[in-house]
PDB file of C-alpha atoms in Angstrom:
ATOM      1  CA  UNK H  23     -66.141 -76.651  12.879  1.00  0.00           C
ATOM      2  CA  UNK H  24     -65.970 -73.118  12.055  1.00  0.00           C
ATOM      3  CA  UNK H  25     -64.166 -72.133  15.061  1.00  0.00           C
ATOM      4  CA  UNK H  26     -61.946 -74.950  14.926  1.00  0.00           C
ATOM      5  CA  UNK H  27     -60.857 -73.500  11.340  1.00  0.00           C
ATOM      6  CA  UNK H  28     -60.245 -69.926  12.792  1.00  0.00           C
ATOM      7  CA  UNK H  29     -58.228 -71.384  15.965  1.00  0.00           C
ATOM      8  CA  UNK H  30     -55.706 -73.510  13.018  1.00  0.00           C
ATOM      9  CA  UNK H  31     -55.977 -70.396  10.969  1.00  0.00           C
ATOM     10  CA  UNK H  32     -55.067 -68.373  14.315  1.00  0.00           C
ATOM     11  CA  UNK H  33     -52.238 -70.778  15.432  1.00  0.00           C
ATOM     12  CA  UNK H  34     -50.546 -70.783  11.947  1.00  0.00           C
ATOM     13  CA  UNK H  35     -50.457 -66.983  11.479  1.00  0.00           C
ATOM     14  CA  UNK H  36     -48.873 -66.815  15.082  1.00  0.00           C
ATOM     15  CA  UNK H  37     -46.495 -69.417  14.164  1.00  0.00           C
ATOM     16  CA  UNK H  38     -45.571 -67.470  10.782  1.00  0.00           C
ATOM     17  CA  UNK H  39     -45.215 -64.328  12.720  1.00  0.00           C
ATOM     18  CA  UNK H  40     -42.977 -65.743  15.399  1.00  0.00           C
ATOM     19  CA  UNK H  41     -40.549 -66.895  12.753  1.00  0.00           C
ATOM     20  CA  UNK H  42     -40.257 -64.525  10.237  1.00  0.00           C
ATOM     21  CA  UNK H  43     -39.221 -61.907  12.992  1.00  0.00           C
ATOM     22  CA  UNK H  44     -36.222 -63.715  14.467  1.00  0.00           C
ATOM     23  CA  UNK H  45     -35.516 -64.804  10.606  1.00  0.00           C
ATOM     24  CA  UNK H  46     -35.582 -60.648   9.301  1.00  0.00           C
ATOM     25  CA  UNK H  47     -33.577 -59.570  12.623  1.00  0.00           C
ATOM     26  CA  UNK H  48     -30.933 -62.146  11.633  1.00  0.00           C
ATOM     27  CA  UNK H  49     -31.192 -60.952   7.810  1.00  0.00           C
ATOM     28  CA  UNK H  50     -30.205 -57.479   8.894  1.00  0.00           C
ATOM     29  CA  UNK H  51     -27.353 -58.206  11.131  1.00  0.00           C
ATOM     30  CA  UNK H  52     -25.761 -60.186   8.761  1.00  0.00           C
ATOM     31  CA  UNK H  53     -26.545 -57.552   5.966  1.00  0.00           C
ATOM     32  CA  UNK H  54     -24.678 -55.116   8.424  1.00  0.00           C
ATOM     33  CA  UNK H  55     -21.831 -57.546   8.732  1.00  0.00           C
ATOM     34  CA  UNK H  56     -21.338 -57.779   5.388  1.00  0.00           C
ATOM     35  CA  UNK H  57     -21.706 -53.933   4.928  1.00  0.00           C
ATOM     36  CA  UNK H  58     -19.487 -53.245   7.204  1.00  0.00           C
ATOM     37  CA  UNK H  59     -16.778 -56.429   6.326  1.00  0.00           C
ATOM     38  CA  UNK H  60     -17.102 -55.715   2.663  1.00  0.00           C
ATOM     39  CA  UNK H  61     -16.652 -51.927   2.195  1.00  0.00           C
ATOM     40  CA  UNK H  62     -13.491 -51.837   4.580  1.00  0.00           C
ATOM     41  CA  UNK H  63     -14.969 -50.093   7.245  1.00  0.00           C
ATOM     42  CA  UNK H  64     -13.378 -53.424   9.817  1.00  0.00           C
ATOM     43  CA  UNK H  65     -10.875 -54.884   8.532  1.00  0.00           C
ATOM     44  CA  UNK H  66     -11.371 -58.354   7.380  1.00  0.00           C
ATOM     45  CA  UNK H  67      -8.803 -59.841   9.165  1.00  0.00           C
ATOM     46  CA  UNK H  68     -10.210 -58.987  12.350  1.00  0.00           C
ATOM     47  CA  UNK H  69     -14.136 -59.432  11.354  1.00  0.00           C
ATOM     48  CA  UNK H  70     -14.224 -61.600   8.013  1.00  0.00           C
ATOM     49  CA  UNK H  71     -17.585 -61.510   6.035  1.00  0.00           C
ATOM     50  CA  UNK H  72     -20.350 -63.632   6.042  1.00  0.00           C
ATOM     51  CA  UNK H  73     -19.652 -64.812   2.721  1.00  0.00           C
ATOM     52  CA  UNK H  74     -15.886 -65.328   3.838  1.00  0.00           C
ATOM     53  CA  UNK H  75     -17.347 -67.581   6.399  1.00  0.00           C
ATOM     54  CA  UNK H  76     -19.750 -69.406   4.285  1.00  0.00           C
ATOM     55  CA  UNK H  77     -17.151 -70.341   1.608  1.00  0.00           C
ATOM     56  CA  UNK H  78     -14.287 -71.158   4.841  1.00  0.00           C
ATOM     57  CA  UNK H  79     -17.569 -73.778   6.102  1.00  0.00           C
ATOM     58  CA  UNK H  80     -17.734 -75.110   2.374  1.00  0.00           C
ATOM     59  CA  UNK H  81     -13.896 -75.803   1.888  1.00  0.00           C
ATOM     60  CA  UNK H  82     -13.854 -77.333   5.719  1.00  0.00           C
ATOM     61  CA  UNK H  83     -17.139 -79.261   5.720  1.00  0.00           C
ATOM     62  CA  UNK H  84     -15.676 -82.960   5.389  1.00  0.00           C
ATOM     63  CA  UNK H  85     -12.690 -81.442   8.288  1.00  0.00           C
ATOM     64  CA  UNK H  86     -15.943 -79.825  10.476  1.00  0.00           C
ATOM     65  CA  UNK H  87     -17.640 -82.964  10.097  1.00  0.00           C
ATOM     66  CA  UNK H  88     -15.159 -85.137  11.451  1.00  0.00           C
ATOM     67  CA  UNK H  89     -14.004 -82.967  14.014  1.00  0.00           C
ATOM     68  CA  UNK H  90     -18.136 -82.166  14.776  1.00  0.00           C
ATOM     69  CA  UNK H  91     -18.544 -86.390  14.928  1.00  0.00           C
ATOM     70  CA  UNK H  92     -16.118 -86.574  18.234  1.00  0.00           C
ATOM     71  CA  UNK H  93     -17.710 -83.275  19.944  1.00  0.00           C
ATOM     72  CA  UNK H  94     -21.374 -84.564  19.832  1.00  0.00           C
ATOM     73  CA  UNK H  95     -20.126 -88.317  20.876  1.00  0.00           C
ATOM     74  CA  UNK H  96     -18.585 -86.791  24.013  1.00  0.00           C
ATOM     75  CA  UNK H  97     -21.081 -84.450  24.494  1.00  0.00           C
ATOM     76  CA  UNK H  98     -24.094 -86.736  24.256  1.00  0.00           C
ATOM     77  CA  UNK H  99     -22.045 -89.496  26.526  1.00  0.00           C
ATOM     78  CA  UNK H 100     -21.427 -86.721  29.262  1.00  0.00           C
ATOM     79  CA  UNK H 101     -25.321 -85.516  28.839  1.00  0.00           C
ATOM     80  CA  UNK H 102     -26.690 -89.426  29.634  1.00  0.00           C
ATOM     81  CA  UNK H 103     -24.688 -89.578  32.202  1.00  0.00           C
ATOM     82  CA  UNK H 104     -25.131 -86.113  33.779  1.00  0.00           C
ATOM     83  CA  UNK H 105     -29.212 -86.603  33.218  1.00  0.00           C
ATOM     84  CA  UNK H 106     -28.841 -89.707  35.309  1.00  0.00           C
ATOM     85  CA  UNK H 107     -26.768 -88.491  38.110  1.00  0.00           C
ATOM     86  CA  UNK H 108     -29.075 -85.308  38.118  1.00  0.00           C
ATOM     87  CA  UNK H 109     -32.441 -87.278  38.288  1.00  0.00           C
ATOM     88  CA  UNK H 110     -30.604 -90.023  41.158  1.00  0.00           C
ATOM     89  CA  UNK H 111     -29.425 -87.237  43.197  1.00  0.00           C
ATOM     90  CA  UNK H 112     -33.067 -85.519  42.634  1.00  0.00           C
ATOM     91  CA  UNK H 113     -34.733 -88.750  44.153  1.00  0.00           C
ATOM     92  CA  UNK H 114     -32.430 -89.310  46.331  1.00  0.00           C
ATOM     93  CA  UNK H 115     -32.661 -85.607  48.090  1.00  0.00           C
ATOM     94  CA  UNK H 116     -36.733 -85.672  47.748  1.00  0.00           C
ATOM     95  CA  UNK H 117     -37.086 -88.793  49.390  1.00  0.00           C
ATOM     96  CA  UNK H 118     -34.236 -88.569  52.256  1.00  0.00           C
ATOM     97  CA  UNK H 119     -34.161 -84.894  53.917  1.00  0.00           C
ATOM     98  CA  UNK H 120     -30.855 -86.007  55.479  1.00  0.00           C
ATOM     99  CA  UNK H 121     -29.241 -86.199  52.037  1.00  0.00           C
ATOM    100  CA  UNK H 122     -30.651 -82.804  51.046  1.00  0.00           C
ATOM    101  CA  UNK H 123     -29.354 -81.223  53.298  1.00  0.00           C
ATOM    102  CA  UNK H 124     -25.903 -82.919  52.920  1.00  0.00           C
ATOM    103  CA  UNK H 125     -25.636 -82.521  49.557  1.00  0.00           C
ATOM    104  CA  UNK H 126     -27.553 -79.480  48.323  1.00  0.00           C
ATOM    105  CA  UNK H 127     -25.048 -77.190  49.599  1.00  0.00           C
ATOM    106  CA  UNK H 128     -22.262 -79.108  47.527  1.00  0.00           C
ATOM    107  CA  UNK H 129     -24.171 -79.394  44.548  1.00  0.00           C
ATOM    108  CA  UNK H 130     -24.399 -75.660  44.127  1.00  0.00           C
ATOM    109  CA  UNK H 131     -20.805 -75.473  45.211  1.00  0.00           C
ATOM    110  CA  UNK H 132     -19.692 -77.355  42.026  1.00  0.00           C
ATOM    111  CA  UNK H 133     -20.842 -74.783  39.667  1.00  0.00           C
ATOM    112  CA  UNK H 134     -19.498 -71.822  41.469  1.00  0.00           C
ATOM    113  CA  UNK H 135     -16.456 -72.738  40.346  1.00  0.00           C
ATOM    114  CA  UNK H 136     -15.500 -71.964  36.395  1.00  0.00           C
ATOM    115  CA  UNK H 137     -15.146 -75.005  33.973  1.00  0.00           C
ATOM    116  CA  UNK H 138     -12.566 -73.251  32.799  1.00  0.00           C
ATOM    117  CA  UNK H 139     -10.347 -73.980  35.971  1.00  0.00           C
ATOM    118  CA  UNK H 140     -11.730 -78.002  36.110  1.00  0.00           C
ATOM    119  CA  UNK H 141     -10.794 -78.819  32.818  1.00  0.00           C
ATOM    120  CA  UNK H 142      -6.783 -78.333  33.381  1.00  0.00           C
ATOM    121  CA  UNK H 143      -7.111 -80.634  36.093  1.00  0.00           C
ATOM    122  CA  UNK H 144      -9.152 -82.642  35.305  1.00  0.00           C
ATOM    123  CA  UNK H 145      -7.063 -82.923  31.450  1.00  0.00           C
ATOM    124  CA  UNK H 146      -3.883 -83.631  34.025  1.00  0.00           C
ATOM    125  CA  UNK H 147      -5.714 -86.593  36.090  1.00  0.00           C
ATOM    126  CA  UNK H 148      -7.285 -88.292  33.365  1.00  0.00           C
ATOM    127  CA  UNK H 149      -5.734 -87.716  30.161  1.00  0.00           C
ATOM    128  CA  UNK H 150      -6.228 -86.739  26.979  1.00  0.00           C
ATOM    129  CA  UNK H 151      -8.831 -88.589  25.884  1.00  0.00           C
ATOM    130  CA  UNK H 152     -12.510 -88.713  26.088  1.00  0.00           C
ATOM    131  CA  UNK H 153     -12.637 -89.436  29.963  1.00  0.00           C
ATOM    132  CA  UNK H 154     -11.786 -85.772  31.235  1.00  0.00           C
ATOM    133  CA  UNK H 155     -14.377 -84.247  28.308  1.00  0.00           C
ATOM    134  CA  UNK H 156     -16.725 -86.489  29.930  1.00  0.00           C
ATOM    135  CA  UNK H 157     -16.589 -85.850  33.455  1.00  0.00           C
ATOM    136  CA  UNK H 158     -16.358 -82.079  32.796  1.00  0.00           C
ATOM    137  CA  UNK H 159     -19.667 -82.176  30.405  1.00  0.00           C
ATOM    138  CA  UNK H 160     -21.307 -84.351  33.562  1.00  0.00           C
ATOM    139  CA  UNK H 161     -20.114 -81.651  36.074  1.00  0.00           C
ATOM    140  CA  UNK H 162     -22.172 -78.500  34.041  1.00  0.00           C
ATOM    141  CA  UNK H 163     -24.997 -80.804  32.968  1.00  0.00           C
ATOM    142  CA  UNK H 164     -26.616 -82.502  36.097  1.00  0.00           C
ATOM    143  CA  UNK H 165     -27.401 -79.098  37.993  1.00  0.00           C
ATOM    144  CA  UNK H 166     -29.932 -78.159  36.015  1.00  0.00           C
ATOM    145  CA  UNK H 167     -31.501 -81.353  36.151  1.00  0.00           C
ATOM    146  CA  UNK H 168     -31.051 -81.763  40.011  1.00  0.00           C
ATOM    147  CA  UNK H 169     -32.230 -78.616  40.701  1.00  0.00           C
ATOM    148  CA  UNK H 170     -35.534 -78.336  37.817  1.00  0.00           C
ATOM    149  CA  UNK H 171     -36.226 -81.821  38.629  1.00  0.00           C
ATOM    150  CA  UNK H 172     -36.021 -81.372  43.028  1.00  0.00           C
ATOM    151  CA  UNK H 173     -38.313 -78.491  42.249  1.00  0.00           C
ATOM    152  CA  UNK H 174     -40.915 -80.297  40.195  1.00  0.00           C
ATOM    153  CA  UNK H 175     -40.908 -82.960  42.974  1.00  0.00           C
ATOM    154  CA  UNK H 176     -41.483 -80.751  45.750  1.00  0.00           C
ATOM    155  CA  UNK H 177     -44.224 -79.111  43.867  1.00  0.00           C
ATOM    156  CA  UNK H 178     -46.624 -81.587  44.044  1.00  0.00           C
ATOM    157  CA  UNK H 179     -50.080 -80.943  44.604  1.00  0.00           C
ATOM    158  CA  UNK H 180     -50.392 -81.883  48.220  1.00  0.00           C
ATOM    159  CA  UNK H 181     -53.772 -82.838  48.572  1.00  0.00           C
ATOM    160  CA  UNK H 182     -53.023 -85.196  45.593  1.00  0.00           C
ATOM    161  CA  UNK H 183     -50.490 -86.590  47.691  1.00  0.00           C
ATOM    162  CA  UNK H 184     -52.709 -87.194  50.610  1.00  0.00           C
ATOM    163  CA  UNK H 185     -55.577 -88.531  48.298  1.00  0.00           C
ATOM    164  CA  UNK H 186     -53.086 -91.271  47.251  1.00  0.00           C
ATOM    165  CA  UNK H 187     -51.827 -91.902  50.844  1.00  0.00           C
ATOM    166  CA  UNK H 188     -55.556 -92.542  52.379  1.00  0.00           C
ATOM    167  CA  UNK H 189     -55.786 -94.648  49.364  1.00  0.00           C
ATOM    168  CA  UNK H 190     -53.040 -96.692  50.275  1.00  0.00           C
ATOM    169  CA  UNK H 191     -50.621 -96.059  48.184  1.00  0.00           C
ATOM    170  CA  UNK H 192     -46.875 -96.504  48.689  1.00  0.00           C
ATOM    171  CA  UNK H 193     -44.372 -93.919  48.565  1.00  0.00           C
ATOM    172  CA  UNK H 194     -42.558 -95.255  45.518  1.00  0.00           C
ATOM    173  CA  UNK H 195     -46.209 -95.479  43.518  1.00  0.00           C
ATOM    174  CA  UNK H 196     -46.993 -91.729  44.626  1.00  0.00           C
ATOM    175  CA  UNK H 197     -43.944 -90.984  43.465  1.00  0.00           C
ATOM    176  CA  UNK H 198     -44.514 -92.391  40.136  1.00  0.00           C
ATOM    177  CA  UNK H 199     -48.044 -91.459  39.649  1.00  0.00           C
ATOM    178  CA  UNK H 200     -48.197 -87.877  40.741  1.00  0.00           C
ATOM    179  CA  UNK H 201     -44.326 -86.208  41.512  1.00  0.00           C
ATOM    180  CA  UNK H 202     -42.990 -87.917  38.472  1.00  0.00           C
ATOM    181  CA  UNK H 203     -45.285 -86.400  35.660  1.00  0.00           C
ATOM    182  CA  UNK H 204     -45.746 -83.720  37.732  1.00  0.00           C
ATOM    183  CA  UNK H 205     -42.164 -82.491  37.196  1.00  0.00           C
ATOM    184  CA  UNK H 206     -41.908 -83.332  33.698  1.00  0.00           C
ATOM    185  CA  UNK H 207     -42.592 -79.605  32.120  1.00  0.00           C
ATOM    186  CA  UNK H 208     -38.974 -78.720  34.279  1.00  0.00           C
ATOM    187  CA  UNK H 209     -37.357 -81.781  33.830  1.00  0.00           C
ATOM    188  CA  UNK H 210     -37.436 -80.954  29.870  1.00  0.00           C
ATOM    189  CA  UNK H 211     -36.850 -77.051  30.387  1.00  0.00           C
ATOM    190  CA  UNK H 212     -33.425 -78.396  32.036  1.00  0.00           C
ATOM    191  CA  UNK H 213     -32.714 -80.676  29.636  1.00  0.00           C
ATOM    192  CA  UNK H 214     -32.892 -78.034  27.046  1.00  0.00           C
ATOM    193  CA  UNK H 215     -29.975 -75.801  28.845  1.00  0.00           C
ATOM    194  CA  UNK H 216     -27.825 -79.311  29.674  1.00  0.00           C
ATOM    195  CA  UNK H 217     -28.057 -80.154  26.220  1.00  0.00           C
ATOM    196  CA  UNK H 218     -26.222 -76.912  25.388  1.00  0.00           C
ATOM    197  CA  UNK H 219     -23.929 -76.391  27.948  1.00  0.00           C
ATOM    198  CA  UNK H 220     -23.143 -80.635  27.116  1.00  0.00           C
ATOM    199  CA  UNK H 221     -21.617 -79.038  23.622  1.00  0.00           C
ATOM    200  CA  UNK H 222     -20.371 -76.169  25.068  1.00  0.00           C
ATOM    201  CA  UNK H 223     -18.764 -78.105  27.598  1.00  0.00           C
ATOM    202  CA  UNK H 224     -17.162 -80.569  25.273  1.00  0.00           C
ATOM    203  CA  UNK H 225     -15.596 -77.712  23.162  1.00  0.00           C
ATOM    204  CA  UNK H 226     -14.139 -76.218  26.005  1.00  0.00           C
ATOM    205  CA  UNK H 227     -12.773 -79.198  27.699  1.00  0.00           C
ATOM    206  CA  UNK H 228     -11.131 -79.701  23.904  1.00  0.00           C
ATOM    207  CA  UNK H 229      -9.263 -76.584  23.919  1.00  0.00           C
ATOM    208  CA  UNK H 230      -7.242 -77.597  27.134  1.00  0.00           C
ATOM    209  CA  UNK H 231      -6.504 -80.981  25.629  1.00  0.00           C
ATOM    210  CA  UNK H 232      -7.329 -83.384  23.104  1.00  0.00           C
ATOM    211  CA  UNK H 233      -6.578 -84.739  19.594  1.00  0.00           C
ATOM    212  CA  UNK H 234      -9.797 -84.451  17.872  1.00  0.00           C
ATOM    213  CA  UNK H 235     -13.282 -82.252  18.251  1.00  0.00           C
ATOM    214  CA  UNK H 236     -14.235 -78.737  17.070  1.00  0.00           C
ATOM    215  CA  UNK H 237     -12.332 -77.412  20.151  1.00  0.00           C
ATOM    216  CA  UNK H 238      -9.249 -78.828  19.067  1.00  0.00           C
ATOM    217  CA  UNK H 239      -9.706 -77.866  15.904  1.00  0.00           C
ATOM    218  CA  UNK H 240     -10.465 -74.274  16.456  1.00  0.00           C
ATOM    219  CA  UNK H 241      -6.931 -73.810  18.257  1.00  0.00           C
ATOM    220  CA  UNK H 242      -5.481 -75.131  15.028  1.00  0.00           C
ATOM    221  CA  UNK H 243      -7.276 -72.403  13.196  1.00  0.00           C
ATOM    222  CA  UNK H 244      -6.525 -69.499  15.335  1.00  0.00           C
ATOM    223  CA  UNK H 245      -2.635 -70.261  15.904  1.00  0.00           C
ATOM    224  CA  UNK H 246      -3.138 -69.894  11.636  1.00  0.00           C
ATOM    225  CA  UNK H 247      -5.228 -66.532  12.079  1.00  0.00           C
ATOM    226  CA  UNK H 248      -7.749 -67.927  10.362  1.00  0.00           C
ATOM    227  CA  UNK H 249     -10.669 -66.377  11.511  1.00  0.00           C
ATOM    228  CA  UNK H 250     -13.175 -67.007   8.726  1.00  0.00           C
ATOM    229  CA  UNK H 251     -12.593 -70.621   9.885  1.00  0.00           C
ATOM    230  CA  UNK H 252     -13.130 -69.561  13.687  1.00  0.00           C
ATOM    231  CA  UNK H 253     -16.225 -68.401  12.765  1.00  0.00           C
ATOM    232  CA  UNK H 254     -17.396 -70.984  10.877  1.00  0.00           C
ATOM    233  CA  UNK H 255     -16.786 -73.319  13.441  1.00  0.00           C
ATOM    234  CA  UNK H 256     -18.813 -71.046  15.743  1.00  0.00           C
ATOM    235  CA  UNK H 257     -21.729 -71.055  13.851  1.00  0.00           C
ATOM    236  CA  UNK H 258     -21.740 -74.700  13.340  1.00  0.00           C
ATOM    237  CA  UNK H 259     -21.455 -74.960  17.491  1.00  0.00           C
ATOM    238  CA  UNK H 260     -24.571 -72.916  17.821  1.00  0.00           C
ATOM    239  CA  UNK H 261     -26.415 -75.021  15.001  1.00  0.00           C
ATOM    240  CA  UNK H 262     -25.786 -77.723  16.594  1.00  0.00           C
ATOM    241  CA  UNK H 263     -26.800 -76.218  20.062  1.00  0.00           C
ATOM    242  CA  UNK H 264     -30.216 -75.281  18.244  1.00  0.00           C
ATOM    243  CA  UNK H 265     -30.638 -78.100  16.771  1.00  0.00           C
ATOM    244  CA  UNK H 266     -30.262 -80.251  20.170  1.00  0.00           C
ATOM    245  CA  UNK H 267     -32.956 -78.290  21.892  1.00  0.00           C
ATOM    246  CA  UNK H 268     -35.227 -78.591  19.240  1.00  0.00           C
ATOM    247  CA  UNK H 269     -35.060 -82.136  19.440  1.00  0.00           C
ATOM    248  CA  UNK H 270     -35.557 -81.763  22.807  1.00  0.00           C
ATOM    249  CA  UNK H 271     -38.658 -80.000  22.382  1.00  0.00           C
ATOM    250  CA  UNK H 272     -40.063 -82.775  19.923  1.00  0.00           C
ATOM    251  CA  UNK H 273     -38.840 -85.480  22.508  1.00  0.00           C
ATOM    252  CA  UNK H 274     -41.626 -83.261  25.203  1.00  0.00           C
ATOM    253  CA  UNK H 275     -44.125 -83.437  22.847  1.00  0.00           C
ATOM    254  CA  UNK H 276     -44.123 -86.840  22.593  1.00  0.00           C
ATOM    255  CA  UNK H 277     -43.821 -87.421  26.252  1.00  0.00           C
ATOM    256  CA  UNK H 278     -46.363 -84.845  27.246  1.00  0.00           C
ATOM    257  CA  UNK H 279     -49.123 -84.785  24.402  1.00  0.00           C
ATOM    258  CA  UNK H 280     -51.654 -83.194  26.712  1.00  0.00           C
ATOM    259  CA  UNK H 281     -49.734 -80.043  26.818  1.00  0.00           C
ATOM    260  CA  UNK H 282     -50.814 -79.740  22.902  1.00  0.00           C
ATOM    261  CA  UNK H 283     -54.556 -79.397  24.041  1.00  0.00           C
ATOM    262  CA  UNK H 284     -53.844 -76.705  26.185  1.00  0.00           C
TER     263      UNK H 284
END
């Protein structure tokens, strides 16, 4: 019992220390900022304060929100769909060697080339509505499913395998019972960077087209030179990146409680 006190006691001072020193590091540069925003020594029209930004988020909020609303719709539609294609196309290349090796080499074509250059195109095919954000978010989201998951798959204990083959077991139960949970730990590591780059993606495909979303609405606010607004919408885009993978991470603890007891 004793020992089971120390290792909570243990846990919760490592826990403490792990976020008070990403907390003071971000305390300081901001302290800098402001230093360095407030006393002149960059101009605030080029670098506005922290305290600029806070008050341009305050003034915006019911504007961010709004805008904020259509990003994460688009980006969470695009992320479905992208973790769908990317497990499918996982399967599909595990279980068929012929499709691997038709499609491998095209998967990692499609993200050699920037989303940057897609997203005109794709804005000049489809529209301006949702459908190009969409198909953009799916294009930058199902690698690193594919690829995490394809790993995970093909890391299988072999013997395992072979246990559950001279058991009789068919290839879709073996799938299921060993390759499956096997490749959980990197499905969820993936889905932590698609759940970013879905956001990201969304904002970008925004700027090249749209009517609504935080992309859109930070080309309003730079045409105005209103960079205390740029920033705040900046911010808001990585809170909302953070706050995505942290879901994430609550979503693998529920799927994978024995990784607690490790």
């Amino acid at each position: 019992m004793k020992r089971k006190s120390q290792n909570i006691m243990h846990k919760a001072g490592r826990n403490w220390s792990a976020g008070f020193w990403p907390a003071f590091a971000i305390l300081v540069i901001l302290a800098l900022w402001q230093t360095a925003s407030g006393t002149g020594l960059i101009s605030k029209f080029m670098l506005p304060s922290p305290i600029d930004v806070v008050k341009s988020f305050v003034s915006d909020f019911p504007v961010l929100m709004s805008n904020a609303k259509v990003t994460l719709i688009e980006a969470f539609v695009g992320l479905a769909m992208g973790v769908l294609i990317g497990f499918l196309m996982a399967v599909l290349m595990d279980r068929f060697e012929k499709v691997y090796q038709a499609f491998y080499p095209l998967i990692v074509l499609t993200q050699t080339v920037p989303t940057v250059a897609i997203a005109p195109l794709l804005v000049l095919w489809f529209g301006y509505e949702m459908l190009p954000k969409v198909i953009l978010i799916v294009i930058v989201t199902f690698f690193p499913i594919t690829v995490s998951l394809l790993d995970g798959f093909r890391a299988a204990d072999r013997d395992t395998i072979n246990l559950m083959r001279s058991m009789g077991a068919s290839k879709m139960q073996t799938f299921w019972f060993v390759k499956f949970p096997g490749s959980l730990s990197q499905f969820f590591a993936s889905l932590r960077i698609s759940a970013s780059y879905a956001v990201v993606g969304a904002v970008i495909s925004e700027w090249l087209g749209g009517f609504n979303g935080l992309g859109v609405y930070m080309i309003r606010v730079k045409k105005g030179f209103s960079f205390d607004k740029m920033f705040a919408v900046i911010f808001l885009i990585s809170a909302i990146s953070l706050v995505l993978m942290k879901l994430v991470n609550l979503l693998q603890k529920k799927c994978m409680p024995w990784e607690e007891t490790k």
